[in-house]
Amino acid sequence: MNDKYMYSDCRFSEMGEAIEDLNECDIKSETCDAGGLAITMNPQNQVFMVDGSCESHSLIIGGTGSRKTRGILAPTVISLACSGENIICHDPKSEVYKLTSALLHRKGYKIYALNLRNPRTGSQYNPLREAYLKHSEGNDSAAYSIILEFATP
């Protein structure tokens, strides 16, 4: 092992080691060994490899048009759906929804899309609705408790 990759007793994985830890996800058959972050894809046979270690955190940075959505985020959602995981996805332009919603519906997922630019479309969520309902029923103390719980750090 070359010392330039060593730091204390830690080192970067070699390519062969990294690939050993990945799981295969086949888009055509909608099967995945495990859900996780999509790492690499073979577009010819529509198979991609995912990091299914489940406790990994990732930051994806790229300029406009660098294929962050189509190359990483949508395949990640597909792998999670094929393995039955719960999914929360920030999708302000509805790109991931357009790419994955048919699969998610086939897999039995309930999809809630909050559109903050046009709240009258899609699913709606009002965190103070329960307080409003309690107030409408004349139960102001319950409404006040809900508001306090919502507003207090």
CSV table of N, CA and C in Angstrom, one decimal, residues 29-131:
chain,number,residue,atom,x,y,z
A,29,SER,N,-35.6,-5.4,-13.7
A,29,SER,CA,-36.4,-6.4,-12.9
A,29,SER,C,-36.9,-5.8,-11.6
A,30,GLU,N,-36.5,-4.6,-11.3
A,30,GLU,CA,-36.9,-3.9,-10.1
A,30,GLU,C,-36.5,-4.6,-8.8
A,31,THR,N,-35.3,-5.2,-8.8
A,31,THR,CA,-34.8,-5.9,-7.6
A,31,THR,C,-33.5,-5.3,-7.2
A,32,CYS,N,-33.3,-5.3,-5.9
A,32,CYS,CA,-32.1,-4.8,-5.3
A,32,CYS,C,-31.7,-5.6,-4.2
A,33,ASP,N,-30.4,-5.9,-4.0
A,33,ASP,CA,-29.9,-6.6,-2.9
A,33,ASP,C,-30.1,-5.8,-1.6
A,34,ALA,N,-30.0,-4.5,-1.7
A,34,ALA,CA,-30.2,-3.6,-0.6
A,34,ALA,C,-30.4,-2.2,-1.1
A,35,GLY,N,-31.1,-1.4,-0.4
A,35,GLY,CA,-31.3,0.0,-0.8
A,35,GLY,C,-30.2,0.8,-0.3
A,36,GLY,N,-29.9,1.9,-1.0
A,36,GLY,CA,-28.8,2.8,-0.5
A,36,GLY,C,-28.5,3.8,-1.5
A,37,LEU,N,-27.4,4.5,-1.3
A,37,LEU,CA,-26.9,5.5,-2.2
A,37,LEU,C,-26.3,4.9,-3.5
A,38,ALA,N,-26.8,5.3,-4.6
A,38,ALA,CA,-26.3,4.8,-5.9
A,38,ALA,C,-24.9,5.4,-6.1
A,39,ILE,N,-24.0,4.5,-6.4
A,39,ILE,CA,-22.6,4.9,-6.5
A,39,ILE,C,-22.2,4.9,-8.0
A,40,THR,N,-22.5,3.8,-8.7
A,40,THR,CA,-22.0,3.7,-10.1
A,40,THR,C,-23.1,2.9,-10.9
A,41,MET,N,-23.2,3.2,-12.2
A,41,MET,CA,-24.2,2.6,-13.0
A,41,MET,C,-23.7,2.1,-14.4
A,42,ASN,N,-24.2,1.0,-14.8
A,42,ASN,CA,-23.9,0.5,-16.2
A,42,ASN,C,-25.1,0.8,-17.0
A,43,PRO,N,-25.1,1.9,-17.8
A,43,PRO,CA,-26.4,2.2,-18.5
A,43,PRO,C,-26.8,1.2,-19.6
A,44,GLN,N,-25.9,0.4,-20.1
A,44,GLN,CA,-26.2,-0.6,-21.1
A,44,GLN,C,-27.2,-1.7,-20.6
A,45,ASN,N,-26.9,-2.2,-19.4
A,45,ASN,CA,-27.8,-3.2,-18.8
A,45,ASN,C,-28.7,-2.7,-17.7
A,46,GLN,N,-28.7,-1.4,-17.4
A,46,GLN,CA,-29.5,-0.8,-16.4
A,46,GLN,C,-29.3,-1.4,-15.0
A,47,VAL,N,-28.1,-1.7,-14.7
A,47,VAL,CA,-27.7,-2.2,-13.4
A,47,VAL,C,-26.9,-1.1,-12.7
A,48,PHE,N,-27.1,-0.8,-11.5
A,48,PHE,CA,-26.3,0.1,-10.7
A,48,PHE,C,-25.9,-0.5,-9.4
A,49,MET,N,-24.8,0.0,-8.8
A,49,MET,CA,-24.3,-0.5,-7.6
A,49,MET,C,-24.7,0.6,-6.5
A,50,VAL,N,-25.1,0.1,-5.3
A,50,VAL,CA,-25.5,1.0,-4.3
A,50,VAL,C,-24.7,0.6,-3.0
A,51,ASP,N,-24.5,1.7,-2.2
A,51,ASP,CA,-23.9,1.5,-0.9
A,51,ASP,C,-25.0,1.3,0.1
A,52,GLY,N,-25.2,0.0,0.5
A,52,GLY,CA,-26.3,-0.3,1.4
A,52,GLY,C,-26.0,-0.4,2.8
A,53,SER,N,-24.9,0.3,3.2
A,53,SER,CA,-24.5,0.3,4.6
A,53,SER,C,-25.4,1.0,5.5
A,54,CYS,N,-26.4,1.7,5.0
A,54,CYS,CA,-27.5,2.3,5.7
A,54,CYS,C,-27.2,3.4,6.7
A,55,GLU,N,-26.0,3.5,7.1
A,55,GLU,CA,-25.7,4.6,8.1
A,55,GLU,C,-24.8,5.6,7.5
A,56,SER,N,-24.6,5.6,6.2
A,56,SER,CA,-23.7,6.5,5.5
A,56,SER,C,-24.4,7.8,5.2
A,57,HIS,N,-23.7,8.9,5.3
A,57,HIS,CA,-24.2,10.2,5.0
A,57,HIS,C,-23.4,10.7,3.7
A,58,SER,N,-24.1,11.4,2.9
A,58,SER,CA,-23.5,11.9,1.6
A,58,SER,C,-23.8,13.3,1.3
A,59,LEU,N,-22.9,14.0,0.7
A,59,LEU,CA,-23.2,15.3,0.2
A,59,LEU,C,-22.8,15.3,-1.3
A,60,ILE,N,-23.8,15.6,-2.2
A,60,ILE,CA,-23.6,15.5,-3.6
A,60,ILE,C,-23.5,17.0,-4.1
A,61,ILE,N,-22.4,17.4,-4.7
A,61,ILE,CA,-22.2,18.7,-5.1
A,61,ILE,C,-21.9,18.7,-6.6
A,62,GLY,N,-22.6,19.5,-7.4
A,62,GLY,CA,-22.3,19.5,-8.8
A,62,GLY,C,-23.0,20.7,-9.4
A,63,GLY,N,-22.5,21.2,-10.5
A,63,GLY,CA,-23.1,22.3,-11.2
A,63,GLY,C,-24.4,21.9,-11.9
A,64,THR,N,-25.1,22.9,-12.4
A,64,THR,CA,-26.3,22.7,-13.2
A,64,THR,C,-26.0,21.7,-14.4
A,65,GLY,N,-26.8,20.7,-14.5
A,65,GLY,CA,-26.6,19.8,-15.6
A,65,GLY,C,-25.6,18.7,-15.4
A,66,SER,N,-25.1,18.6,-14.2
A,66,SER,CA,-24.0,17.6,-13.9
A,66,SER,C,-24.6,16.2,-13.6
A,67,ARG,N,-25.9,16.0,-13.8
A,67,ARG,CA,-26.5,14.7,-13.6
A,67,ARG,C,-26.7,14.2,-12.2
A,68,LYS,N,-26.8,15.2,-11.3
A,68,LYS,CA,-27.0,14.8,-9.8
A,68,LYS,C,-28.3,14.1,-9.7
A,69,THR,N,-29.4,14.6,-10.3
A,69,THR,CA,-30.7,13.9,-10.1
A,69,THR,C,-30.8,12.6,-10.9
A,70,ARG,N,-30.4,12.6,-12.2
A,70,ARG,CA,-30.6,11.4,-13.0
A,70,ARG,C,-29.5,10.3,-12.6
A,71,GLY,N,-28.3,10.8,-12.2
A,71,GLY,CA,-27.2,9.9,-12.0
A,71,GLY,C,-27.1,9.3,-10.6
A,72,ILE,N,-27.6,10.1,-9.6
A,72,ILE,CA,-27.4,9.7,-8.2
A,72,ILE,C,-28.8,9.7,-7.5
A,73,LEU,N,-29.5,10.8,-7.5
A,73,LEU,CA,-30.7,10.8,-6.6
A,73,LEU,C,-31.8,9.9,-7.1
A,74,ALA,N,-32.2,9.9,-8.4
A,74,ALA,CA,-33.3,9.0,-8.9
A,74,ALA,C,-32.9,7.5,-8.7
A,75,PRO,N,-31.6,7.1,-9.1
A,75,PRO,CA,-31.3,5.7,-8.8
A,75,PRO,C,-31.3,5.3,-7.3
A,76,THR,N,-30.9,6.3,-6.5
A,76,THR,CA,-31.0,6.0,-5.0
A,76,THR,C,-32.4,5.8,-4.6
A,77,VAL,N,-33.4,6.6,-5.1
A,77,VAL,CA,-34.8,6.4,-4.8
A,77,VAL,C,-35.3,5.1,-5.3
A,78,ILE,N,-34.8,4.7,-6.5
A,78,ILE,CA,-35.2,3.4,-7.1
A,78,ILE,C,-34.7,2.3,-6.2
A,79,SER,N,-33.5,2.4,-5.8
A,79,SER,CA,-32.9,1.3,-4.9
A,79,SER,C,-33.6,1.2,-3.6
A,80,LEU,N,-34.0,2.3,-3.0
A,80,LEU,CA,-34.7,2.3,-1.8
A,80,LEU,C,-36.1,1.7,-2.0
A,81,ALA,N,-36.8,2.1,-3.1
A,81,ALA,CA,-38.1,1.5,-3.3
A,81,ALA,C,-38.1,0.0,-3.6
A,82,CYS,N,-37.1,-0.4,-4.3
A,82,CYS,CA,-37.0,-1.8,-4.7
A,82,CYS,C,-36.7,-2.7,-3.4
A,83,SER,N,-36.1,-2.1,-2.4
A,83,SER,CA,-35.8,-2.8,-1.2
A,83,SER,C,-36.8,-2.5,-0.1
A,84,GLY,N,-37.9,-1.8,-0.4
A,84,GLY,CA,-39.0,-1.5,0.6
A,84,GLY,C,-38.7,-0.5,1.7
A,85,GLU,N,-37.7,0.4,1.5
A,85,GLU,CA,-37.4,1.4,2.5
A,85,GLU,C,-38.4,2.5,2.4
A,86,ASN,N,-38.5,3.3,3.5
A,86,ASN,CA,-39.2,4.5,3.6
A,86,ASN,C,-38.3,5.6,2.9
A,87,ILE,N,-39.0,6.6,2.3
A,87,ILE,CA,-38.2,7.6,1.5
A,87,ILE,C,-38.8,8.9,1.8
A,88,ILE,N,-37.9,9.9,2.1
A,88,ILE,CA,-38.3,11.3,2.1
A,88,ILE,C,-37.3,12.0,1.2
A,89,CYS,N,-37.8,12.7,0.2
A,89,CYS,CA,-36.9,13.3,-0.8
A,89,CYS,C,-37.3,14.7,-1.1
A,90,HIS,N,-36.2,15.6,-1.0
A,90,HIS,CA,-36.4,17.0,-1.3
A,90,HIS,C,-36.3,17.1,-2.8
A,91,ASP,N,-37.4,17.5,-3.5
A,91,ASP,CA,-37.5,17.5,-4.9
A,91,ASP,C,-38.2,18.8,-5.4
A,92,PRO,N,-37.5,20.0,-5.3
A,92,PRO,CA,-38.2,21.2,-5.6
A,92,PRO,C,-38.7,21.4,-7.0
A,93,LYS,N,-38.1,20.8,-8.0
A,93,LYS,CA,-38.5,20.9,-9.4
A,93,LYS,C,-39.3,19.7,-9.9
A,94,SER,N,-39.7,18.8,-9.0
A,94,SER,CA,-40.5,17.6,-9.3
A,94,SER,C,-39.8,16.6,-10.3
A,95,GLU,N,-38.5,16.7,-10.4
A,95,GLU,CA,-37.7,15.9,-11.3
A,95,GLU,C,-37.7,14.4,-10.9
A,96,VAL,N,-37.4,14.2,-9.6
A,96,VAL,CA,-37.4,12.9,-9.1
A,96,VAL,C,-38.8,12.2,-9.1
A,97,TYR,N,-39.8,13.0,-8.8
A,97,TYR,CA,-41.2,12.5,-8.9
A,97,TYR,C,-41.5,12.0,-10.3
A,98,LYS,N,-41.1,12.8,-11.3
A,98,LYS,CA,-41.4,12.4,-12.7
A,98,LYS,C,-40.7,11.2,-13.1
A,99,LEU,N,-39.5,11.0,-12.6
A,99,LEU,CA,-38.6,9.8,-12.9
A,99,LEU,C,-39.0,8.6,-12.2
A,100,THR,N,-39.6,8.7,-11.0
A,100,THR,CA,-39.7,7.5,-10.1
A,100,THR,C,-41.2,7.2,-9.6
A,101,SER,N,-42.1,8.1,-9.9
A,101,SER,CA,-43.4,7.9,-9.3
A,101,SER,C,-44.2,6.7,-9.8
A,102,ALA,N,-44.0,6.4,-11.1
A,102,ALA,CA,-44.6,5.1,-11.6
A,102,ALA,C,-44.2,3.9,-10.9
A,103,LEU,N,-42.9,3.8,-10.7
A,103,LEU,CA,-42.3,2.7,-9.9
A,103,LEU,C,-42.8,2.7,-8.5
A,104,LEU,N,-42.8,3.8,-7.9
A,104,LEU,CA,-43.2,3.9,-6.5
A,104,LEU,C,-44.7,3.5,-6.3
A,105,HIS,N,-45.6,3.9,-7.3
A,105,HIS,CA,-47.0,3.5,-7.3
A,105,HIS,C,-47.1,1.9,-7.4
A,106,ARG,N,-46.3,1.4,-8.4
A,106,ARG,CA,-46.3,-0.1,-8.6
A,106,ARG,C,-45.9,-0.8,-7.4
A,107,LYS,N,-45.0,-0.2,-6.6
A,107,LYS,CA,-44.5,-0.9,-5.4
A,107,LYS,C,-45.4,-0.6,-4.2
A,108,GLY,N,-46.5,0.1,-4.4
A,108,GLY,CA,-47.5,0.3,-3.3
A,108,GLY,C,-47.2,1.5,-2.4
A,109,TYR,N,-46.3,2.4,-2.8
A,109,TYR,CA,-45.9,3.5,-2.0
A,109,TYR,C,-47.1,4.6,-2.0
A,110,LYS,N,-47.3,5.2,-0.9
A,110,LYS,CA,-48.2,6.4,-0.9
A,110,LYS,C,-47.2,7.6,-1.0
A,111,ILE,N,-47.5,8.4,-2.0
A,111,ILE,CA,-46.6,9.5,-2.3
A,111,ILE,C,-47.3,10.8,-1.9
A,112,TYR,N,-46.6,11.6,-1.1
A,112,TYR,CA,-47.1,12.9,-0.7
A,112,TYR,C,-46.1,13.9,-1.3
A,113,ALA,N,-46.7,14.8,-2.1
A,113,ALA,CA,-45.8,15.9,-2.8
A,113,ALA,C,-46.2,17.2,-2.2
A,114,LEU,N,-45.4,17.8,-1.4
A,114,LEU,CA,-45.7,19.2,-0.9
A,114,LEU,C,-45.1,20.2,-1.9
A,115,ASN,N,-45.9,21.0,-2.5
A,115,ASN,CA,-45.5,22.0,-3.4
A,115,ASN,C,-45.5,23.4,-2.7
A,116,LEU,N,-44.4,23.9,-2.2
A,116,LEU,CA,-44.3,25.1,-1.5
A,116,LEU,C,-44.4,26.3,-2.4
A,117,ARG,N,-44.2,26.2,-3.7
A,117,ARG,CA,-44.3,27.3,-4.6
A,117,ARG,C,-45.8,27.5,-5.0
A,118,ASN,N,-46.5,26.4,-5.0
A,118,ASN,CA,-48.0,26.5,-5.4
A,118,ASN,C,-48.7,25.5,-4.4
A,119,PRO,N,-49.0,26.0,-3.2
A,119,PRO,CA,-49.5,25.1,-2.2
A,119,PRO,C,-50.9,24.5,-2.5
A,120,ARG,N,-51.6,25.0,-3.4
A,120,ARG,CA,-53.0,24.5,-3.7
A,120,ARG,C,-52.9,23.2,-4.6
A,121,THR,N,-51.7,22.9,-5.1
A,121,THR,CA,-51.5,21.7,-5.9
A,121,THR,C,-50.8,20.7,-5.0
A,122,GLY,N,-51.0,19.4,-5.4
A,122,GLY,CA,-50.4,18.3,-4.6
A,122,GLY,C,-50.9,18.2,-3.2
A,123,SER,N,-50.2,17.5,-2.4
A,123,SER,CA,-50.6,17.3,-1.0
A,123,SER,C,-50.4,18.6,-0.2
A,124,GLN,N,-51.2,18.7,0.8
A,124,GLN,CA,-51.1,19.9,1.6
A,124,GLN,C,-50.8,19.5,3.1
A,125,TYR,N,-50.1,20.4,3.8
A,125,TYR,CA,-49.8,20.1,5.2
A,125,TYR,C,-49.8,21.4,5.9
A,126,ASN,N,-50.6,21.5,7.0
A,126,ASN,CA,-50.6,22.7,7.8
A,126,ASN,C,-50.3,22.2,9.2
A,127,PRO,N,-49.1,22.5,9.7
A,127,PRO,CA,-48.7,22.1,11.0
A,127,PRO,C,-49.6,22.6,12.2
A,128,LEU,N,-50.4,23.7,11.9
A,128,LEU,CA,-51.2,24.3,12.9
A,128,LEU,C,-52.7,23.9,12.8
A,129,ARG,N,-53.0,23.0,11.8
A,129,ARG,CA,-54.4,22.5,11.6
A,129,ARG,C,-55.0,22.0,12.8
A,130,GLU,N,-54.3,21.1,13.5
A,130,GLU,CA,-54.8,20.5,14.7
A,130,GLU,C,-55.2,21.6,15.8
A,131,ALA,N,-54.4,22.6,15.9
A,131,ALA,CA,-54.7,23.7,16.9
A,131,ALA,C,-55.9,24.4,16.4
